[in-house]
Every structure is written in structure tokens, then in C-alpha cells.
């Protein structure tokens, strides 16, 4: 098979700090080529170069040669890449918030009424909405999801956005090379496997595929070849049948990972927070009449299929969507959901939408980590007399930030670097660091390991366990990664259609979880 | 699993502002003591005069550029072309066509320049268009105060001041009057309906609606919602914005032409000064905001705003028994609408659920 893509001697640096060093890589037509590497190793940078992203130009371009379908290319902008038949599923999504699902999927490829097309040309032909809705539904169905095509993107949860982002690309018929930057980071296992099936089918049609993932099992299952990036250098390449997960992990991070695991224990404490008939009106992720007790000092897992409400609890506690029902925290009824009030009371909810809600993109790493703690509790102000007027006390912030950067292995040029410039996984780590800095009594986390590499994932999990044990921080941990929940949680609540369907102990057998997730009662009694 | 779109709240600005206008205009009409047919005739006239000018504002709003106060620039373009044609004594239909051609040519050019400028001040378009409007106005005045009769030869002595340099304050458009206004004119009782002109306005309204539902329109919407993301999706944001400004300026020019020929004469130095404010107020009165605007809001807005605009001076006079208050009430209504709409907009942006 011929090479559809040939990259040779590619170098790229940001402000003098190298991100890619002498990278050589090729993708054959009809091949699925995996790309793995720790957070900040340069994967997204490489994809951005291939796709002609403006950020590459703005930061001084790159050196090296790229050939696509035998022709040397140097894209000035993304539309050149798109018209060559290159598609990209972006790590941080490229969706237009005010347009609907169907409009986003079909953007630039809308069906139009044929006679206006002839009459007025491509740009000014009338869009056939019905046709567009139908074909976007079809693309979404291939991914195993039913979604109202008329919802605006801004009303969707992160994992639904991920589906739309993928559907936009698989709906294209002119693709020759498809780049996927961590498309499965927020998908459930079932949906991920469906996507992998589609990728196989696409590669069968001769489309070259570059696939980035931190889930090495997926890489092993689907890739024809895999390349490993470490600190911007290509350090290894394996052919199918020679891909071993442990080997990959060692190549990526230079040591093997120790899996975090909490010891088993029985929590017998009073409820710290109680939900009664609690509802959250989050589109596509509603909670309806949920009843739940969370005991002081426990880590409780929340899981569900996408769209069944596991993510909405945290959003509801931040007051981002209308809520109904009763919430009792520490024997006190919470009447109004207000993020700031709740933080002051000791409740912090870390959303899964890091781009929209989690980070202050244009602020420094340092400010991001101490922001909440300082706003709510003045933990880092210079004067406690006039906290609102006083500046940050760098003598206290710097050591703390240093510790966080070390604990989580956040890859950055300096503490003053804007968070926008960090890699996706490192932004995620910043969010976690900020939540832990605020030292809440009750922490809601949603998909905390989204997009972080295998080593950082374990660090985050063991940090959650440690802080729970030493500071007695109660944690509500929403995730679609059952394996993580099983290792960390004391109890796991399975949600179906916005209600708690069943609460299982973490060492219950797989089948029980599978049955509960799909809403069928198994043999076991509730815990 | 099935996800549903959220129910739209009934009490949003899209409904509140028009409702307030409806109530206010009704009350003011009752107080003013004007007959219904008089008011209706006036409103129909204003609908024709201001229609295109208000429609010209829609696309820039959708493109995320806010209210385009520089439609005054388009107005000045057509006035320039009008004065040139009159200066050469070209009358009748050929004259009208020539005015259009030159006016469109000028406004395409100016729209392009405006687009280029606005691409450098993203996020501050509204204030920039206001200032550019003032600036172009001073150039315009310079041209007609000292340029005419000196640099530009004039063959029509009627429009020149007696000293031979500069254009008179008021220029008569008698030679174009009643050419298109009276086409298909008929009356129902006391109400006169110039069907042809109404159709023209509706035709342009349909045109804008059409454009917003084409591929180009979709791009405009996308640029208005998330310009940075558009670049990644292969949409050239800057070019879209330039096209939007050209379209808006050309529409404004045509609109001002309809406006002037309908009045039948024009104040060379002041006719364009209030177009920006009044048109924007009318659009907002229909429930549009600086972030979103629809064709039906523009059409509704013209009716509501102008009804209030027509009856409020009389109402003010009756209430306070003071004739001087009439004009005051007009500007109160115009600026009040804009201020109200801006406040309602900002309030909406602060709603937590509408996040970027
Ligand atoms: N716009 C930018 N300005 C400065 N530095 C940047 C910028 N974008 C990325 N970097 C740096 O380049 C390096 C590589 O980042 P990249 O986003 O390619 O990592 P990645 O492999 O995609 O990581 P992840 O798995 O976390 O997504 C990081 O150290 C990052 O801080
Ligand atoms: Mg990345």
C-alpha cells in the first residue's frame, strides 16, 4: 500500500521550547496508525500541524517536510487541509455553540435544494434542513446514539458533544485521511468499541487513520501500527501483533505504572449530604427524582450509560441548571443552589467541561490553581483584613503550586504560563489541583481522568484516595470508567434514566454492573 | 436514550420588548387623540421609508458584529451619488438607474473598507461603527461644502449656493418624485396602500431571510457564535465579515434612496444623521438583540417603533400642554429603546446557563 501521509524531519517549538523533535512518521492508505504518548508529549501539536491550524502559524510555524498523497504540502489554514480530504476530530472540539447538532454536523456540507444550486451557486443555495437532520441522525446512529438534532450545542453535555464532533467527520464522504485526537476519552466502553468498528470499516475503504488514545487496549485492538512519542521524540514503533500494553507504557513514560487502589472498608457514618426527590434539568443528562444518601468520609461512585444523569449532579450543585427537590447538607437544607455559597459551605463541584467551565484559559497556571481557594476562603491573600483588595501572597502560593505541579506531574514552561497553552491532559490536572486546593468537605468530580495519560491517571486516583483518607474529604466520583470506580470507591451507584437504579459494592462481578447499567435487575441484593 | 431541547422560557426579551412597545404605543395613541387612519397611513409610509435601512442591520447582528451604526455610511454613499447625478442634470428613470449604479459601486467600496477596519477591532465593532459614521460624515460635509463648484464642476446651478461654491442645505428631488412611489397605489377607505413599494420592502425582507438560510448564511451564523472555532472548521472568518459589511452597506444605500425619493427633497447635511439610531431602535423594538436578529423582528419592530414615534409627540403635548416637548419625546423614545435593549441584553448574558 502507498503512503498517504509522509512526515519527515519535523521540528516544532513554542517560544524556543521544543515540542516536536525530528519526527518521522508515515500513514498508509487504509491503515489505522496509533499514536500514543504521555500528556504534553506533542501529539496534539503534531496533529495541529497536519491540519494547518492557525495556532501553529501564530507560534512561528514548523520545520520539516510533509507530503500528502505524494505531493508536498504546507497548509496555511484548515480549509486547505479540509479540501484535500483531511478530517480531524479535535481534542477540545470544534463545535459552534449557537448552532444545532444537525447544523454542526453538516456545516460546510449542507444539502441544498438543487434548483437554487444551479440558479445562485454553491454559496447562495437554499439549505434543505430536513435532509440535513436525517443524515446527521444517521451518522449519530452509527455511533450508537439517539440525539435530537435540533438541540443547540451549548446545551449539551461533554460526552454528547464528543459524539457530535465525531459524527461530523464520519459523515464526510471525501475523506482520505482522518485524524482523531482522543475521541474516546469521554465515551463509554460500548460506544468506544462502536467507534473502533466504524474506524475499521473506514480503513477498509482505503482511508488512512491517525488515532490518538490514552487507552492502550483500544490501540492494541485496532491499530495496524503504533508510534510512541516521548517529550516530542518518536521513540518506538510497533507493527500489529507486536503491540504490548506494558511495553507501550514503558516507552511512553519510562517506567511502569503502579495501579492505585483503595483498601476495602465499611463506612458507617451519618449522611453528609442527602438528596430527596432531586431533579436537575440538564438537557440530555437529566436527573429525575433522585434519592441518595452520601455518608461522611466515603468515596461514592456514580456511573451510568451516557445520558442517564451521572454528570448532572455536580452541575446541579453548581446551580448551572434548574433544580428541584430537597438537598440537606450537614443537616441543613440548601435552599438556593449557588456555586459560591456552596464553596463557602465546603461543597465543590468539578465539572467535566474543562474548556467551558473548568479553567480560566488566559490566566496563569498559578492563578488557576489557587483561584477558588482564595476567592472562597482567602487562603492565599496577603492581608486577611482586606482580602478583596489585597494581592496574592506569592510566598505562600509558589510552594503550594510547586507541590501540585510535582504531585501531578504537570508539564509546563513556568508557573506563569497561560493555561491555554498547556496540553489537554495537563489542563485537566490543573482543574483537579484547583479542586483539591480549595479543600472542600464534599467534592463532586466528573470524569477526572479525562484525557490524562496512564501514569497521571494513577496519580490522580491515588491523590483522591489519599486526600479522602487523611483529610476525611467525602467524594462523589462520577465516571464512565467502571474500572477506576471499582478501585477507588466504597460504594458504586448505578444510574438509569436519571434515578439511582442500584447501589453495588465495588467488588461485585462485572455482569452485575452490566445488568444494572442496562436497567435489568440481577440476582444480587443491594448493598 | 433521547435528549430533548429545553423548553424556551416565555418571558424573554424577544417577547417582553415588543409587548412593552405595544402597550406604550396604544396608550400614547389614546392620549394623542390622533385618528387611527392617520396613524396607519403614517406608519405605512415609514414602513416603506425605513424598511430597507432596518433590514440592513440584520446580517451584521447575526455575524456577531452588533448593531451596525455605520449604515449612515451607506446613506452618505447614495446621497453622494444622487448629488453627482443631479449636478449633471440627468433626470427621470435613467437618472434613477445611474444613481443606483454609482451608489452601489461606492457602497461596495466603502463596505469593503469598513469590513477591513472592523476585522482589526473584533469585539468593539459597535463603538467603531459609531465613530466611523461621525468621521465619514465630516469628510462628506467637506466635499459638499467646498468641493462642489471648485474641484467638481456643477452644471445645475439650482443646487449650488449663490456664491458658486458648496451645495445648498436642501435639494429638491422633484425630478424623481412620484416615479415609483405611486405605482399600484390604491386606497381602502382613508388608508392609502402603495402596494408596489410594500412589495419591494417585503421582497428584500424575503431576500435577507433567504440569505440567512443559505450556506453563506450558515457561515455568518457560525462566525457570529464562535469566530475562533470557525477557522478550525475551514471558514474564513475575515472574508465572511467583509462580505457582511458590503451587503449591509449596499442595502443601507438602497434604503436611503427609497427614503429620500419618498420624502421628495433632502437636507444635504443632515438627512443621514439619524438613520443609524432610528433604524437600530426600530430593530430592537421588534425583539431583536445585539446578538440575535430575525427578519420578522425587523418588520414587527418598524411597525411598533414608528407607531410610538408618530404618536408620542402629540401625546406629550396633550399630557403636558407644551408643544416644545414633542421633539423631546421622540428622542426619548429612540434612545430609550436602545438603552433598554442593551440592558436587557447584558442581563441575558449574565444568565449562567448561557455559557460559551
Ligand atoms: N499554544 C501553545 N503555546 C505554548 N506552548 C504550547 C502550546 N500548545 C502546546 N504547547 C506545549 O507543547 C507541548 C506539547 O503539547 P501537546 O498539546 O501537543 O501535548 P499532547 O501530547 O497532545 O498532550 P495531551 O495528551 O495532554 O493532550 C506541551 O508541553 C505544551 O505545554
Ligand atoms: Mg493533546
PDB file of C-alpha atoms in Angstrom, chain B residues 135-238:
ATOM      1  CA  UNK B 135     -15.729  60.572  10.703  1.00  0.00           C
ATOM      2  CA  UNK B 136     -17.144  59.824   7.264  1.00  0.00           C
ATOM      3  CA  UNK B 137     -19.779  62.442   7.921  1.00  0.00           C
ATOM      4  CA  UNK B 138     -17.122  65.103   8.304  1.00  0.00           C
ATOM      5  CA  UNK B 139     -15.448  64.073   5.045  1.00  0.00           C
ATOM      6  CA  UNK B 140     -18.834  64.133   3.344  1.00  0.00           C
ATOM      7  CA  UNK B 141     -19.552  67.624   4.597  1.00  0.00           C
ATOM      8  CA  UNK B 142     -16.164  68.799   3.449  1.00  0.00           C
ATOM      9  CA  UNK B 143     -16.804  67.514  -0.068  1.00  0.00           C
ATOM     10  CA  UNK B 144     -20.144  69.223  -0.426  1.00  0.00           C
ATOM     11  CA  UNK B 145     -19.269  72.424   1.385  1.00  0.00           C
ATOM     12  CA  UNK B 146     -16.087  73.208  -0.513  1.00  0.00           C
ATOM     13  CA  UNK B 147     -15.594  70.508  -3.152  1.00  0.00           C
ATOM     14  CA  UNK B 148     -18.669  71.217  -5.238  1.00  0.00           C
ATOM     15  CA  UNK B 149     -18.173  74.075  -7.620  1.00  0.00           C
ATOM     16  CA  UNK B 150     -14.406  74.022  -7.174  1.00  0.00           C
ATOM     17  CA  UNK B 151     -12.874  70.598  -7.757  1.00  0.00           C
ATOM     18  CA  UNK B 152     -16.107  69.077  -9.018  1.00  0.00           C
ATOM     19  CA  UNK B 153     -17.778  71.024 -11.825  1.00  0.00           C
ATOM     20  CA  UNK B 154     -21.513  71.519 -11.497  1.00  0.00           C
ATOM     21  CA  UNK B 155     -23.948  72.002 -14.379  1.00  0.00           C
ATOM     22  CA  UNK B 156     -27.015  72.537 -12.279  1.00  0.00           C
ATOM     23  CA  UNK B 157     -26.945  75.966 -10.682  1.00  0.00           C
ATOM     24  CA  UNK B 158     -30.093  75.322  -8.644  1.00  0.00           C
ATOM     25  CA  UNK B 159     -28.340  73.170  -6.090  1.00  0.00           C
ATOM     26  CA  UNK B 160     -25.344  75.449  -5.608  1.00  0.00           C
ATOM     27  CA  UNK B 161     -25.178  78.233  -3.057  1.00  0.00           C
ATOM     28  CA  UNK B 162     -25.250  81.724  -4.531  1.00  0.00           C
ATOM     29  CA  UNK B 163     -21.517  82.225  -4.033  1.00  0.00           C
ATOM     30  CA  UNK B 164     -20.900  79.381  -6.505  1.00  0.00           C
ATOM     31  CA  UNK B 165     -19.188  77.001  -4.090  1.00  0.00           C
ATOM     32  CA  UNK B 166     -20.892  74.384  -1.939  1.00  0.00           C
ATOM     33  CA  UNK B 167     -24.266  72.720  -2.123  1.00  0.00           C
ATOM     34  CA  UNK B 168     -27.428  74.270  -0.710  1.00  0.00           C
ATOM     35  CA  UNK B 169     -28.853  72.953   2.541  1.00  0.00           C
ATOM     36  CA  UNK B 170     -31.899  71.478   0.879  1.00  0.00           C
ATOM     37  CA  UNK B 171     -32.044  69.923  -2.550  1.00  0.00           C
ATOM     38  CA  UNK B 172     -35.305  69.250  -4.300  1.00  0.00           C
ATOM     39  CA  UNK B 173     -35.785  65.794  -5.733  1.00  0.00           C
ATOM     40  CA  UNK B 174     -38.832  66.765  -7.739  1.00  0.00           C
ATOM     41  CA  UNK B 175     -37.420  65.203 -10.855  1.00  0.00           C
ATOM     42  CA  UNK B 176     -37.562  61.736  -9.291  1.00  0.00           C
ATOM     43  CA  UNK B 177     -40.651  62.099  -7.185  1.00  0.00           C
ATOM     44  CA  UNK B 178     -43.707  60.014  -7.877  1.00  0.00           C
ATOM     45  CA  UNK B 179     -41.850  57.678 -10.215  1.00  0.00           C
ATOM     46  CA  UNK B 180     -42.059  54.528  -8.130  1.00  0.00           C
ATOM     47  CA  UNK B 181     -43.957  55.618  -5.037  1.00  0.00           C
ATOM     48  CA  UNK B 182     -47.283  55.877  -6.756  1.00  0.00           C
ATOM     49  CA  UNK B 183     -47.076  52.582  -8.612  1.00  0.00           C
ATOM     50  CA  UNK B 184     -50.014  50.295  -7.826  1.00  0.00           C
ATOM     51  CA  UNK B 185     -51.338  52.761  -5.313  1.00  0.00           C
ATOM     52  CA  UNK B 186     -54.855  52.126  -4.100  1.00  0.00           C
ATOM     53  CA  UNK B 187     -56.850  53.026  -1.058  1.00  0.00           C
ATOM     54  CA  UNK B 188     -59.130  51.224   1.315  1.00  0.00           C
ATOM     55  CA  UNK B 189     -61.329  53.856   2.933  1.00  0.00           C
ATOM     56  CA  UNK B 190     -58.963  56.542   4.156  1.00  0.00           C
ATOM     57  CA  UNK B 191     -55.954  54.289   4.112  1.00  0.00           C
ATOM     58  CA  UNK B 192     -53.597  54.527   1.185  1.00  0.00           C
ATOM     59  CA  UNK B 193     -51.661  51.445   0.203  1.00  0.00           C
ATOM     60  CA  UNK B 194     -48.708  51.808  -2.145  1.00  0.00           C
ATOM     61  CA  UNK B 195     -48.604  48.119  -2.973  1.00  0.00           C
ATOM     62  CA  UNK B 196     -45.557  48.208  -5.201  1.00  0.00           C
ATOM     63  CA  UNK B 197     -43.325  49.769  -2.557  1.00  0.00           C
ATOM     64  CA  UNK B 198     -44.607  47.476   0.157  1.00  0.00           C
ATOM     65  CA  UNK B 199     -43.785  44.546  -2.082  1.00  0.00           C
ATOM     66  CA  UNK B 200     -40.301  45.921  -2.651  1.00  0.00           C
ATOM     67  CA  UNK B 201     -39.658  46.028   1.097  1.00  0.00           C
ATOM     68  CA  UNK B 202     -41.098  42.559   1.546  1.00  0.00           C
ATOM     69  CA  UNK B 203     -39.013  41.322  -1.356  1.00  0.00           C
ATOM     70  CA  UNK B 204     -35.854  42.498   0.341  1.00  0.00           C
ATOM     71  CA  UNK B 205     -37.052  41.021   3.626  1.00  0.00           C
ATOM     72  CA  UNK B 206     -37.509  37.710   1.831  1.00  0.00           C
ATOM     73  CA  UNK B 207     -34.050  38.123   0.353  1.00  0.00           C
ATOM     74  CA  UNK B 208     -32.453  38.527   3.775  1.00  0.00           C
ATOM     75  CA  UNK B 209     -34.390  35.553   5.091  1.00  0.00           C
ATOM     76  CA  UNK B 210     -33.210  33.564   2.112  1.00  0.00           C
ATOM     77  CA  UNK B 211     -29.572  34.551   2.573  1.00  0.00           C
ATOM     78  CA  UNK B 212     -29.673  33.528   6.221  1.00  0.00           C
ATOM     79  CA  UNK B 213     -30.785  30.071   5.132  1.00  0.00           C
ATOM     80  CA  UNK B 214     -28.070  29.506   2.584  1.00  0.00           C
ATOM     81  CA  UNK B 215     -24.596  28.102   3.066  1.00  0.00           C
ATOM     82  CA  UNK B 216     -23.311  31.646   3.307  1.00  0.00           C
ATOM     83  CA  UNK B 217     -25.918  32.424   5.958  1.00  0.00           C
ATOM     84  CA  UNK B 218     -24.864  29.404   7.963  1.00  0.00           C
ATOM     85  CA  UNK B 219     -21.289  30.620   7.858  1.00  0.00           C
ATOM     86  CA  UNK B 220     -22.412  34.032   9.042  1.00  0.00           C
ATOM     87  CA  UNK B 221     -24.192  32.403  11.987  1.00  0.00           C
ATOM     88  CA  UNK B 222     -21.145  30.307  12.799  1.00  0.00           C
ATOM     89  CA  UNK B 223     -18.852  33.331  12.708  1.00  0.00           C
ATOM     90  CA  UNK B 224     -21.247  35.165  14.991  1.00  0.00           C
ATOM     91  CA  UNK B 225     -21.249  32.356  17.501  1.00  0.00           C
ATOM     92  CA  UNK B 226     -17.610  31.264  17.689  1.00  0.00           C
ATOM     93  CA  UNK B 227     -15.207  33.021  15.361  1.00  0.00           C
ATOM     94  CA  UNK B 228     -12.104  31.197  16.592  1.00  0.00           C
ATOM     95  CA  UNK B 229     -13.630  27.782  16.060  1.00  0.00           C
ATOM     96  CA  UNK B 230     -14.642  28.751  12.532  1.00  0.00           C
ATOM     97  CA  UNK B 231     -11.038  28.985  11.446  1.00  0.00           C
ATOM     98  CA  UNK B 232     -10.579  25.356  12.505  1.00  0.00           C
ATOM     99  CA  UNK B 233     -13.654  24.342  10.514  1.00  0.00           C
ATOM    100  CA  UNK B 234     -12.300  25.894   7.337  1.00  0.00           C
ATOM    101  CA  UNK B 235     -14.386  29.061   7.355  1.00  0.00           C
ATOM    102  CA  UNK B 236     -12.517  32.238   6.534  1.00  0.00           C
ATOM    103  CA  UNK B 237     -13.916  34.484   9.268  1.00  0.00           C
ATOM    104  CA  UNK B 238     -12.452  37.717   7.979  1.00  0.00           C
TER     105      UNK B 238
END
